[in-house]
CSV table of C-alpha atoms and ligand atoms in Angstrom, one decimal:
chain,number,residue,atom,x,y,z
A,1,MET,CA,0.0,-0.1,-0.2
A,2,VAL,CA,1.5,3.3,-1.0
A,3,GLU,CA,1.1,5.8,2.1
A,4,LYS,CA,-0.7,8.9,1.3
A,5,LYS,CA,1.8,11.8,1.6
A,6,MET,CA,0.6,14.7,3.9
A,7,ASP,CA,0.4,18.0,2.6
A,8,CYS,CA,-1.1,20.1,5.4
A,9,VAL,CA,-1.6,20.1,9.1
A,10,LYS,CA,-5.2,20.2,10.1
A,11,ILE,CA,-6.5,21.9,13.1
A,12,GLY,CA,-9.8,22.2,15.2
A,13,LEU,CA,-10.6,25.2,17.2
A,14,ILE,CA,-12.9,25.2,20.0
A,15,GLY,CA,-14.1,28.7,21.2
A,16,TYR,CA,-14.4,31.6,18.7
A,17,GLY,CA,-14.2,34.3,20.9
A,18,THR,CA,-11.4,37.1,21.1
A,19,VAL,CA,-8.7,34.8,21.4
A,20,GLY,CA,-9.8,32.4,18.9
A,21,THR,CA,-10.6,35.0,16.4
A,22,GLY,CA,-7.1,36.4,16.6
A,23,VAL,CA,-5.9,32.8,16.1
A,24,VAL,CA,-7.9,32.5,12.9
A,25,LYS,CA,-6.7,35.9,11.6
A,26,ILE,CA,-3.1,35.3,12.0
A,27,LEU,CA,-3.5,32.1,10.4
A,28,THR,CA,-5.4,33.3,7.5
A,29,GLU,CA,-3.5,36.8,6.9
A,30,ASN,CA,0.0,35.0,7.6
A,31,SER,CA,-0.7,31.7,5.8
A,32,SER,CA,1.8,32.2,3.1
A,33,LEU,CA,4.5,33.3,5.6
A,34,ILE,CA,3.6,30.3,7.7
A,35,LYS,CA,3.9,28.1,4.9
A,36,LYS,CA,7.2,29.4,4.0
A,37,ARG,CA,8.4,28.5,7.4
A,38,LEU,CA,6.7,25.4,8.0
A,39,GLY,CA,6.8,23.9,4.4
A,40,TYR,CA,3.3,23.0,4.9
A,41,ASP,CA,-0.3,24.6,5.0
A,42,ILE,CA,-2.1,24.8,8.1
A,43,VAL,CA,-6.0,24.4,7.7
A,44,VAL,CA,-8.7,25.6,10.1
A,45,GLU,CA,-10.6,22.7,9.5
A,46,LYS,CA,-13.3,23.2,12.0
A,47,ILE,CA,-14.2,25.7,14.6
A,48,CYS,CA,-16.7,25.1,17.3
A,49,ASP,CA,-18.7,27.6,19.2
A,50,ILE,CA,-22.1,28.1,20.5
A,51,ASP,CA,-22.3,31.2,18.6
A,52,ILE,CA,-21.5,30.6,15.0
A,53,SER,CA,-23.6,33.6,13.5
A,54,THR,CA,-21.7,36.5,14.6
A,55,ASP,CA,-19.2,37.9,12.1
A,56,ARG,CA,-16.0,38.0,13.4
A,57,GLY,CA,-14.6,39.9,10.7
A,58,VAL,CA,-12.3,37.2,9.6
A,59,LYS,CA,-12.5,35.5,5.8
A,60,ILE,CA,-13.6,32.0,6.5
A,61,ASP,CA,-15.6,29.1,4.8
A,62,LYS,CA,-18.8,29.1,6.6
A,63,SER,CA,-18.8,25.3,6.5
A,64,VAL,CA,-16.0,25.1,8.9
A,65,LEU,CA,-18.3,26.3,11.9
A,66,THR,CA,-20.1,24.0,14.0
A,67,THR,CA,-21.8,23.9,17.4
A,68,ASP,CA,-20.8,20.0,17.7
A,69,ILE,CA,-17.5,19.3,19.6
A,70,ASN,CA,-17.8,15.9,18.1
A,71,GLU,CA,-17.1,17.1,14.8
A,72,ILE,CA,-13.7,17.9,16.1
A,73,ILE,CA,-13.2,15.2,18.4
A,74,ASN,CA,-14.0,12.5,15.9
A,75,ASP,CA,-12.2,14.0,12.9
A,76,PRO,CA,-9.4,11.6,12.1
A,77,GLU,CA,-7.6,14.1,9.8
A,78,ILE,CA,-7.6,16.9,12.8
A,79,SER,CA,-4.1,16.3,14.6
A,80,ILE,CA,-4.1,19.6,16.9
A,81,VAL,CA,-7.1,20.9,18.9
A,82,VAL,CA,-6.9,24.4,20.0
A,83,GLU,CA,-8.8,25.4,23.1
A,84,THR,CA,-9.7,29.0,23.3
A,85,MET,CA,-13.0,28.9,25.0
A,86,GLY,CA,-12.0,29.6,28.7
A,87,GLY,CA,-13.4,28.7,31.7
A,88,ILE,CA,-12.7,25.4,33.8
A,89,ASP,CA,-15.2,22.8,33.9
A,90,LEU,CA,-16.6,22.5,30.3
A,91,ALA,CA,-12.7,23.2,28.8
A,92,GLU,CA,-11.6,20.3,30.9
A,93,GLU,CA,-14.1,18.1,29.8
A,94,MET,CA,-13.4,19.0,26.2
A,95,MET,CA,-9.6,19.1,26.5
A,96,LEU,CA,-9.5,15.7,28.0
A,97,SER,CA,-11.8,14.2,25.2
A,98,ALA,CA,-9.4,15.5,22.5
A,99,ILE,CA,-6.4,14.1,24.4
A,100,ARG,CA,-8.3,10.6,24.9
A,101,ALA,CA,-8.8,10.9,21.2
A,102,GLY,CA,-5.2,11.0,20.5
A,103,LYS,CA,-5.1,14.8,19.6
A,104,ASN,CA,-2.5,17.1,20.3
A,105,VAL,CA,-3.5,20.0,22.3
A,106,VAL,CA,-2.8,23.8,22.5
A,107,THR,CA,-4.4,26.0,25.2
A,108,ALA,CA,-4.4,29.6,26.4
A,109,ASN,CA,-6.2,28.5,29.5
A,110,LYS,CA,-4.3,29.5,32.4
A,111,ALA,CA,-7.0,29.1,35.1
A,112,LEU,CA,-7.9,25.4,33.9
A,113,LEU,CA,-3.9,24.6,33.8
A,114,ALA,CA,-3.3,26.2,37.4
A,115,GLU,CA,-6.4,24.5,39.0
A,116,ALA,CA,-6.9,21.2,37.0
A,117,GLY,CA,-3.5,20.9,35.1
A,118,GLU,CA,-2.6,17.8,36.9
A,119,GLU,CA,-5.1,15.7,35.2
A,120,ILE,CA,-4.6,17.1,31.8
A,121,TYR,CA,-0.8,16.7,31.7
A,122,LYS,CA,-1.4,13.3,33.4
A,123,ALA,CA,-3.8,12.3,30.5
A,124,ALA,CA,-1.7,13.7,28.0
A,125,HIS,CA,1.4,11.9,29.2
A,126,GLU,CA,-0.5,8.4,29.2
A,127,VAL,CA,-1.9,9.0,25.8
A,128,GLY,CA,1.3,10.2,24.4
A,129,VAL,CA,0.2,13.3,22.8
A,130,ASP,CA,1.6,17.0,23.1
A,131,ILE,CA,0.3,19.8,25.2
A,132,ASN,CA,1.5,23.4,24.4
A,133,PHE,CA,0.2,26.7,26.5
A,134,GLU,CA,2.4,29.6,25.7
A,135,ALA,CA,-0.5,32.0,25.7
A,136,SER,CA,-1.5,30.9,29.2
A,137,VAL,CA,1.2,33.2,30.6
A,138,GLY,CA,2.3,36.5,29.8
A,139,GLY,CA,-0.1,36.7,26.5
A,140,GLY,CA,2.2,37.7,23.5
A,141,ILE,CA,5.4,37.3,25.6
A,142,PRO,CA,7.4,34.1,24.8
A,143,ILE,CA,8.1,33.3,28.4
A,144,ILE,CA,7.6,29.5,28.2
A,145,ARG,CA,9.3,29.0,25.1
A,146,THR,CA,12.0,31.1,26.7
A,147,LEU,CA,12.3,29.0,29.7
A,148,LYS,CA,11.7,25.5,27.9
A,149,GLU,CA,14.4,26.1,25.0
A,150,GLY,CA,16.5,29.6,25.4
A,151,LEU,CA,17.3,28.6,28.8
A,152,VAL,CA,17.1,24.9,28.7
A,153,GLY,CA,21.0,24.8,29.7
A,154,ASP,CA,20.9,26.9,32.4
A,155,LYS,CA,19.6,27.1,36.3
A,156,VAL,CA,17.4,30.0,37.0
A,157,GLU,CA,18.3,31.8,40.2
A,158,PHE,CA,14.9,33.8,40.2
A,159,ILE,CA,11.9,35.2,38.4
A,160,PHE,CA,10.1,38.4,38.9
A,161,GLY,CA,7.2,38.8,36.9
A,162,ILE,CA,4.3,41.7,36.4
A,163,THR,CA,1.9,39.3,34.7
A,164,ASN,CA,-1.4,40.9,35.4
A,165,GLY,CA,-2.0,43.8,32.7
A,166,THR,CA,-5.3,44.9,35.3
A,167,CYS,CA,-3.2,45.4,38.4
A,168,ASN,CA,-0.4,47.3,36.4
A,169,TYR,CA,-2.7,49.5,34.8
A,170,ILE,CA,-4.4,50.5,38.3
A,171,LEU,CA,-1.2,50.8,40.2
A,172,THR,CA,0.2,53.1,37.5
A,173,ARG,CA,-2.8,55.3,37.5
A,174,MET,CA,-2.5,55.5,41.2
A,175,THR,CA,1.1,56.1,41.1
A,176,GLU,CA,1.2,58.8,38.2
A,177,ASP,CA,-1.8,60.3,38.8
A,178,GLY,CA,-2.8,60.0,42.3
A,179,MET,CA,-6.0,58.1,41.5
A,180,ALA,CA,-8.0,56.2,44.1
A,181,PHE,CA,-8.1,52.5,43.8
A,182,ALA,CA,-11.8,52.3,43.0
A,183,GLN,CA,-11.5,55.1,40.3
A,184,ALA,CA,-8.5,53.3,38.5
A,185,LEU,CA,-10.3,50.0,38.4
A,186,LYS,CA,-13.4,51.6,37.1
A,187,GLU,CA,-11.3,53.0,34.4
A,188,ALA,CA,-9.5,49.7,33.7
A,189,GLN,CA,-13.0,47.9,33.6
A,190,GLU,CA,-14.0,50.7,31.0
A,191,LEU,CA,-11.2,50.1,29.0
A,192,GLY,CA,-11.9,46.2,28.9
A,193,TYR,CA,-8.6,45.5,30.7
A,194,ALA,CA,-10.7,44.3,33.8
A,195,GLU,CA,-13.6,42.0,34.1
A,196,SER,CA,-16.9,43.2,35.6
A,197,ASP,CA,-16.2,41.0,38.5
A,198,PRO,CA,-12.2,41.9,38.9
A,199,THR,CA,-11.8,39.4,41.8
A,200,LEU,CA,-9.1,37.1,40.2
A,201,ASP,CA,-7.0,39.9,38.6
A,202,ILE,CA,-6.8,42.3,41.9
A,203,GLU,CA,-6.8,39.7,44.5
A,204,GLY,CA,-3.7,38.5,42.5
A,205,LEU,CA,-5.4,35.2,41.9
A,206,ASP,CA,-4.4,35.4,38.0
A,207,SER,CA,-1.2,36.0,38.9
A,208,ALA,CA,-0.6,32.9,41.0
A,209,HIS,CA,-2.3,31.0,38.1
A,210,LYS,CA,0.4,32.1,35.9
A,211,LEU,CA,3.1,31.4,38.5
A,212,ALA,CA,1.8,27.9,39.2
A,213,ILE,CA,2.2,27.1,35.5
A,214,ILE,CA,6.0,28.1,35.0
A,215,ILE,CA,7.1,26.3,38.5
A,216,PRO,CA,7.4,22.9,36.8
A,217,ILE,CA,8.9,24.4,33.4
A,218,THR,CA,11.4,26.5,35.6
A,219,TYR,CA,12.4,24.0,38.4
A,220,GLY,CA,11.0,20.6,37.2
A,221,VAL,CA,8.9,20.4,40.4
A,222,LYS,CA,5.1,21.1,41.0
A,223,VAL,CA,3.1,22.9,43.5
A,224,ASP,CA,-0.5,23.2,44.6
A,225,TYR,CA,-1.8,26.5,43.4
A,226,GLU,CA,-3.4,27.0,46.7
A,227,ASP,CA,-0.1,26.6,48.4
A,228,ILE,CA,1.2,29.8,46.6
A,229,TYR,CA,1.0,32.9,48.7
A,230,THR,CA,-1.1,35.4,47.2
A,231,GLU,CA,-2.0,38.9,48.2
A,232,GLY,CA,-3.6,41.3,45.7
A,233,ILE,CA,-3.6,45.3,45.3
A,234,SER,CA,-7.3,45.9,46.7
A,235,LYS,CA,-5.6,47.2,50.0
A,236,VAL,CA,-2.8,49.4,48.5
A,237,ASP,CA,-3.3,52.7,50.3
A,238,PRO,CA,-2.1,55.8,48.4
A,239,ILE,CA,-0.3,57.0,51.4
A,240,ASP,CA,2.1,54.0,51.0
A,241,ILE,CA,2.6,54.8,47.2
A,242,LYS,CA,3.4,58.4,48.3
A,243,PHE,CA,5.7,57.2,50.6
A,244,ALA,CA,7.3,55.2,48.3
A,245,ASP,CA,7.6,57.4,46.0
A,246,GLU,CA,9.5,59.9,48.3
A,247,MET,CA,12.0,57.0,49.1
A,248,GLY,CA,12.5,56.2,45.4
A,249,TYR,CA,10.4,53.3,45.1
A,250,LYS,CA,7.3,52.0,43.0
A,251,ILE,CA,4.8,49.5,44.1
A,252,LYS,CA,4.2,46.6,41.8
A,253,LEU,CA,2.4,43.4,41.8
A,254,LEU,CA,5.2,40.9,41.5
A,255,SER,CA,4.8,37.3,41.0
A,256,ILE,CA,8.2,35.8,42.6
A,257,LEU,CA,9.8,32.7,42.3
A,258,LYS,CA,13.3,32.0,43.7
A,259,ASP,CA,15.2,28.8,44.1
A,260,THR,CA,16.8,29.5,47.6
A,261,LYS,CA,19.0,27.2,49.6
A,262,ASP,CA,16.1,26.3,52.1
A,263,GLY,CA,13.5,25.8,49.6
A,264,LEU,CA,11.2,27.1,46.8
A,265,GLU,CA,9.8,30.8,47.0
A,266,ALA,CA,6.7,31.1,45.2
A,267,ARG,CA,4.7,34.2,46.1
A,268,VAL,CA,2.5,36.9,44.7
A,269,HIS,CA,1.8,40.3,46.5
A,270,PRO,CA,2.7,43.9,46.1
A,271,VAL,CA,6.6,44.8,46.3
A,272,MET,CA,8.4,48.1,46.5
A,273,ILE,CA,11.0,48.3,43.7
A,274,PRO,CA,13.8,51.0,43.3
A,275,PHE,CA,13.1,53.4,40.4
A,276,ARG,CA,16.3,52.4,38.5
A,277,TYR,CA,14.8,48.9,38.1
A,278,LEU,CA,13.5,48.4,34.7
A,279,LEU,CA,10.5,46.6,36.0
A,280,SER,CA,9.5,49.8,38.0
A,281,ASN,CA,9.3,51.4,34.5
A,282,VAL,CA,6.9,48.8,33.1
A,283,ASN,CA,3.5,50.9,33.3
A,284,PHE,CA,-0.1,50.6,32.3
A,285,ASN,CA,-1.4,47.3,31.1
A,286,LEU,CA,2.0,45.9,29.9
A,287,ASN,CA,3.4,42.9,31.3
A,288,ALA,CA,7.2,42.1,31.9
A,289,ILE,CA,9.1,39.0,33.4
A,290,TYR,CA,12.6,39.4,34.7
A,291,ILE,CA,14.9,36.4,34.8
A,292,ARG,CA,18.1,35.8,36.1
A,293,GLY,CA,20.1,32.5,34.8
A,294,GLU,CA,23.3,31.5,36.5
A,295,ALA,CA,24.9,31.4,33.3
A,296,VAL,CA,23.1,33.8,31.0
A,297,GLY,CA,22.8,36.9,33.5
A,298,THR,CA,19.6,38.9,33.6
A,299,ILE,CA,16.9,38.8,30.8
A,300,LEU,CA,14.0,41.0,30.8
A,301,LEU,CA,11.0,40.0,28.5
A,302,TYR,CA,8.3,42.8,28.1
A,303,GLY,CA,5.1,43.1,26.1
A,304,GLN,CA,1.3,42.9,26.0
A,305,GLY,CA,0.0,40.4,28.6
A,306,ALA,CA,-3.1,40.1,26.8
A,307,GLY,CA,-5.4,40.8,23.8
A,308,MET,CA,-6.6,39.2,20.5
A,309,MET,CA,-3.4,39.7,18.5
A,310,PRO,CA,-0.8,39.2,20.9
A,311,THR,CA,-2.7,36.1,22.7
A,312,GLY,CA,-3.3,35.0,19.1
A,313,THR,CA,0.5,35.1,18.2
A,314,ALA,CA,1.3,33.0,21.1
A,315,VAL,CA,-1.4,30.4,20.5
A,316,VAL,CA,-0.1,30.3,16.6
A,317,SER,CA,3.5,29.6,17.7
A,318,ASP,CA,2.4,26.7,19.8
A,319,ILE,CA,0.2,25.5,16.6
A,320,ILE,CA,3.1,25.6,14.4
A,321,GLU,CA,5.5,24.0,16.8
A,322,LEU,CA,3.0,21.0,17.3
A,323,SER,CA,2.6,20.9,13.3
A,324,ARG,CA,6.3,20.6,13.1
A,325,ASN,CA,6.2,17.4,15.3
A,326,VAL,CA,3.0,16.1,13.4
A,327,ILE,CA,5.1,16.6,10.2
A,328,SER,CA,8.2,14.6,11.1
A,329,GLY,CA,6.1,12.1,13.1
A,330,ARG,CA,7.6,12.9,16.5
A,331,LYS,CA,6.3,13.5,19.8
A,332,LYS,CA,7.6,15.5,22.9
A,333,ARG,CA,10.4,17.0,20.9
A,334,VAL,CA,10.4,19.4,23.7
A,335,PRO,CA,8.5,17.7,26.9
A,336,PRO,CA,5.3,19.7,27.6
A,337,LEU,CA,6.7,20.8,31.2
A,338,SER,CA,10.4,21.1,30.2
A,339,PHE,CA,11.2,17.8,32.5
A,340,ASP,CA,10.1,14.3,32.0
A,341,TYR,CA,6.5,14.2,33.5
A,342,ALA,CA,7.4,11.0,35.9
A,343,ASP,CA,10.1,13.0,37.2
A,344,ILE,CA,8.2,16.0,38.4
A,345,LYS,CA,7.3,15.8,42.2
A,346,LYS,CA,5.0,18.2,44.4
A,347,VAL,CA,6.9,20.4,46.8
A,348,THR,CA,5.6,23.0,49.2
A,349,PRO,CA,6.7,26.6,48.8
A,350,LYS,CA,8.7,28.1,51.7
A,351,SER,CA,6.5,29.4,54.3
A,352,MET,CA,6.1,33.4,54.1
A,353,ASP,CA,7.5,33.2,57.8
A,354,ASP,CA,10.8,32.1,56.6
A,355,ILE,CA,11.1,34.8,53.8
A,356,VAL,CA,14.2,37.1,54.4
A,357,THR,CA,13.9,40.5,52.6
A,358,ASN,CA,13.9,44.4,53.0
A,359,TYR,CA,10.8,45.7,54.6
A,360,TYR,CA,8.9,48.8,54.5
A,361,LEU,CA,7.2,49.7,57.6
A,362,ARG,CA,4.5,52.1,58.3
A,363,PHE,CA,3.5,52.8,61.9
A,364,SER,CA,0.4,55.4,62.9
A,365,ALA,CA,1.8,56.9,66.2
A,366,LEU,CA,0.7,59.5,68.5
A,367,ASP,CA,3.6,62.4,68.1
A,368,LYS,CA,4.9,62.4,71.7
A,369,PRO,CA,8.2,61.9,72.9
A,370,GLY,CA,9.9,58.6,73.0
A,371,VAL,CA,7.5,57.0,70.3
A,372,LEU,CA,10.6,56.3,68.2
A,373,SER,CA,12.7,54.8,70.9
A,374,LYS,CA,9.5,52.7,71.8
A,375,ILE,CA,9.1,51.2,68.2
A,376,SER,CA,12.8,50.9,67.3
A,377,GLY,CA,13.4,49.1,70.9
A,378,ILE,CA,10.7,46.4,69.9
A,379,LEU,CA,12.4,46.0,66.4
A,380,GLY,CA,15.8,45.8,67.6
A,381,ASP,CA,14.7,43.0,70.1
A,382,ALA,CA,13.1,41.1,67.1
A,383,ASN,CA,16.3,41.2,65.4
A,384,ILE,CA,15.2,43.9,62.9
A,385,SER,CA,17.8,46.3,61.7
A,386,ILE,CA,16.5,49.8,60.6
A,387,ALA,CA,18.2,51.1,57.4
A,388,SER,CA,16.2,54.6,57.4
A,389,VAL,CA,13.4,56.5,59.1
A,390,ILE,CA,11.0,59.1,57.8
A,391,GLN,CA,8.6,61.1,60.2
A,392,LYS,CA,6.4,63.6,59.0
A,393,GLY,CA,4.9,66.5,61.2
A,394,ARG,CA,1.2,66.3,62.2
A,395,GLY,CA,-1.2,67.5,59.8
A,396,ALA,CA,-4.0,70.1,61.0
A,397,GLY,CA,-6.5,68.3,63.1
A,398,GLU,CA,-4.4,64.9,63.3
A,399,GLU,CA,-3.7,63.2,66.2
A,400,ASP,CA,-1.3,60.6,64.9
A,401,VAL,CA,1.7,60.8,62.4
A,402,PRO,CA,3.1,58.2,60.1
A,403,VAL,CA,6.4,56.8,61.2
A,404,VAL,CA,7.8,55.1,57.9
A,405,MET,CA,10.9,52.8,58.2
A,406,MET,CA,13.2,50.8,55.7
A,407,THR,CA,14.7,47.6,57.2
A,408,HIS,CA,17.8,45.7,56.5
A,409,GLU,CA,16.9,42.2,55.3
A,410,ALA,CA,14.8,40.6,58.1
A,411,LYS,CA,12.8,37.6,58.5
A,412,GLU,CA,9.0,38.1,57.9
A,413,SER,CA,8.1,36.1,61.5
A,414,ASP,CA,10.4,38.5,63.2
A,415,ILE,CA,8.4,41.5,61.5
A,416,ARG,CA,4.9,39.8,62.4
A,417,LYS,CA,6.2,39.2,65.9
A,418,ALA,CA,7.3,42.8,66.4
A,419,PHE,CA,4.3,44.2,64.8
A,420,ASP,CA,2.0,41.9,67.3
A,421,GLU,CA,3.8,43.8,70.2
A,422,ILE,CA,3.9,47.4,68.7
A,423,ASP,CA,0.2,47.2,67.6
A,424,LYS,CA,-0.5,46.6,71.3
A,425,LEU,CA,1.2,49.9,72.6
A,426,ASP,CA,-1.1,53.0,73.3
A,427,ILE,CA,0.8,55.0,71.2
A,428,ILE,CA,-0.1,53.3,68.2
A,429,SER,CA,-3.6,54.4,66.8
A,430,LYS,CA,-3.9,51.9,63.6
A,431,PRO,CA,-2.8,48.6,62.7
A,432,SER,CA,0.7,48.9,61.2
A,433,ILE,CA,1.4,48.2,57.5
A,434,PHE,CA,4.4,46.3,55.9
A,435,TYR,CA,5.6,45.8,52.3
A,436,ARG,CA,8.2,43.7,51.2
A,437,VAL,CA,11.0,45.6,49.4
A,438,GLU,CA,13.4,44.1,46.8
A,439,ASP,CA,16.2,46.2,46.7
A,440,THR,CA,19.9,44.8,46.4
A,441,THR,CA,21.5,48.1,47.4
A,442,ILE,CA,19.9,47.8,50.8
A,443,LYS,CA,20.8,44.4,51.2
A,444,ARG,CA,23.9,44.0,53.2
A,445,GLY,CA,27.0,43.4,50.8
A,446,GLY,CA,24.4,44.3,47.8
A,447,ARG,CA,25.8,45.4,44.5
A,448,LYS,CA,24.2,48.4,42.9
A,449,ASP,CA,24.2,46.8,39.6
A,450,GLU,CA,22.9,43.5,40.7
A,451,TRP,CA,19.5,43.7,39.0
A,452,ARG,CA,18.0,46.9,37.1
B,1,HSE,N1,-6.7,39.2,33.4
B,1,HSE,C1,-5.3,39.2,32.6
B,1,HSE,C2,-4.8,40.5,33.0
B,1,HSE,C3,-5.6,38.9,31.3
B,1,HSE,O1,-5.2,41.6,33.4
B,1,HSE,O2,-3.5,40.6,32.6
B,1,HSE,C4,-4.3,38.1,30.7
B,1,HSE,O3,-4.2,36.8,31.4
């Protein structure tokens, strides 16, 4: 029997919304460029969505549209299924059906991978198909391919990411224009960056989803998404943005991943970083991911973390990579999680109590003699060394004054212990506030040029 020579790669798309439309647009408009690079055509064989009547402004043959997922799952000619529908339960069911039918899968679904990825990766491993998910982290920024391929021979020391455009937009407006949180959020919603229910974004959960996805790829271990310490920006007080500015810092929501001697740090929370760090100049809805590798030094990836065409670009890059595998008859040229699935063990990230960094502290204290010495005495007893102090005068009609301090490196459990004691003092009028600070110049022995 003469084997029929393959002349194209056929894909099926589930979810013809914003990202799905971007994917079809790029595949259609750049088809000759893609053919030149791949040597084969990529044919969108079927598109499944509940809405197949709205015109998406893309030239496609209407016969490819269907509301029946089985037309994709049961089509033996389709070798790659692209899931751009979003959501968790239904998307998971559809992806598992596609995998069990022997299809390679491309997805942009960060919530699904972070919360139910285990089952999906396991199914793909057992069936022996590939799964790619570049668009799930950082939209158009090729972070996953950078970690899996560009840095495949290097050890990552740490990653600091601004991976939520909504939070970055809100913090930028609060910092640059003195807006209140609620006003900046409303504006982000009007611009289409934030959802009508913004919880996932502003409480840091979306950033934690993205962090959970890159952990196995970076370190060959996995963590439960719920074990990632997550604190959003809804409680960021403009007064701390103002003090940070006076001290030369910006507040950014960072996802932090670090390999330390005593464990893995995986955490999402607002952080103060000095003006001179490039990350502090990543503004509005833009994303950036800063990586330090042992051999490569530092890398900064910067760009659009969301949107039809940036996210579509990432999905298309995955389709083309998997098409290369399909054409050459290979599987897992690059393992989906960068390491052999069977070797990836679960770890628990380091407790926040054990984090050691610099801290910004703000106390609301009565303006009386001896206040500073009482506070600094408790901090000293807790092994916390102060690097600088600002105390402002009392405003008209105000009883208390903000006392702001920057510490040398301290252990978070010591900060919490000291705060418990300080907040019991009768000279303290409101709960004390702290922010974690990443600044190599105030770390003992730190070098100014360490990371920018
Ligand atoms: N909600 C996300 C953000 C979209 O604001 O960045 C992309 O994941």
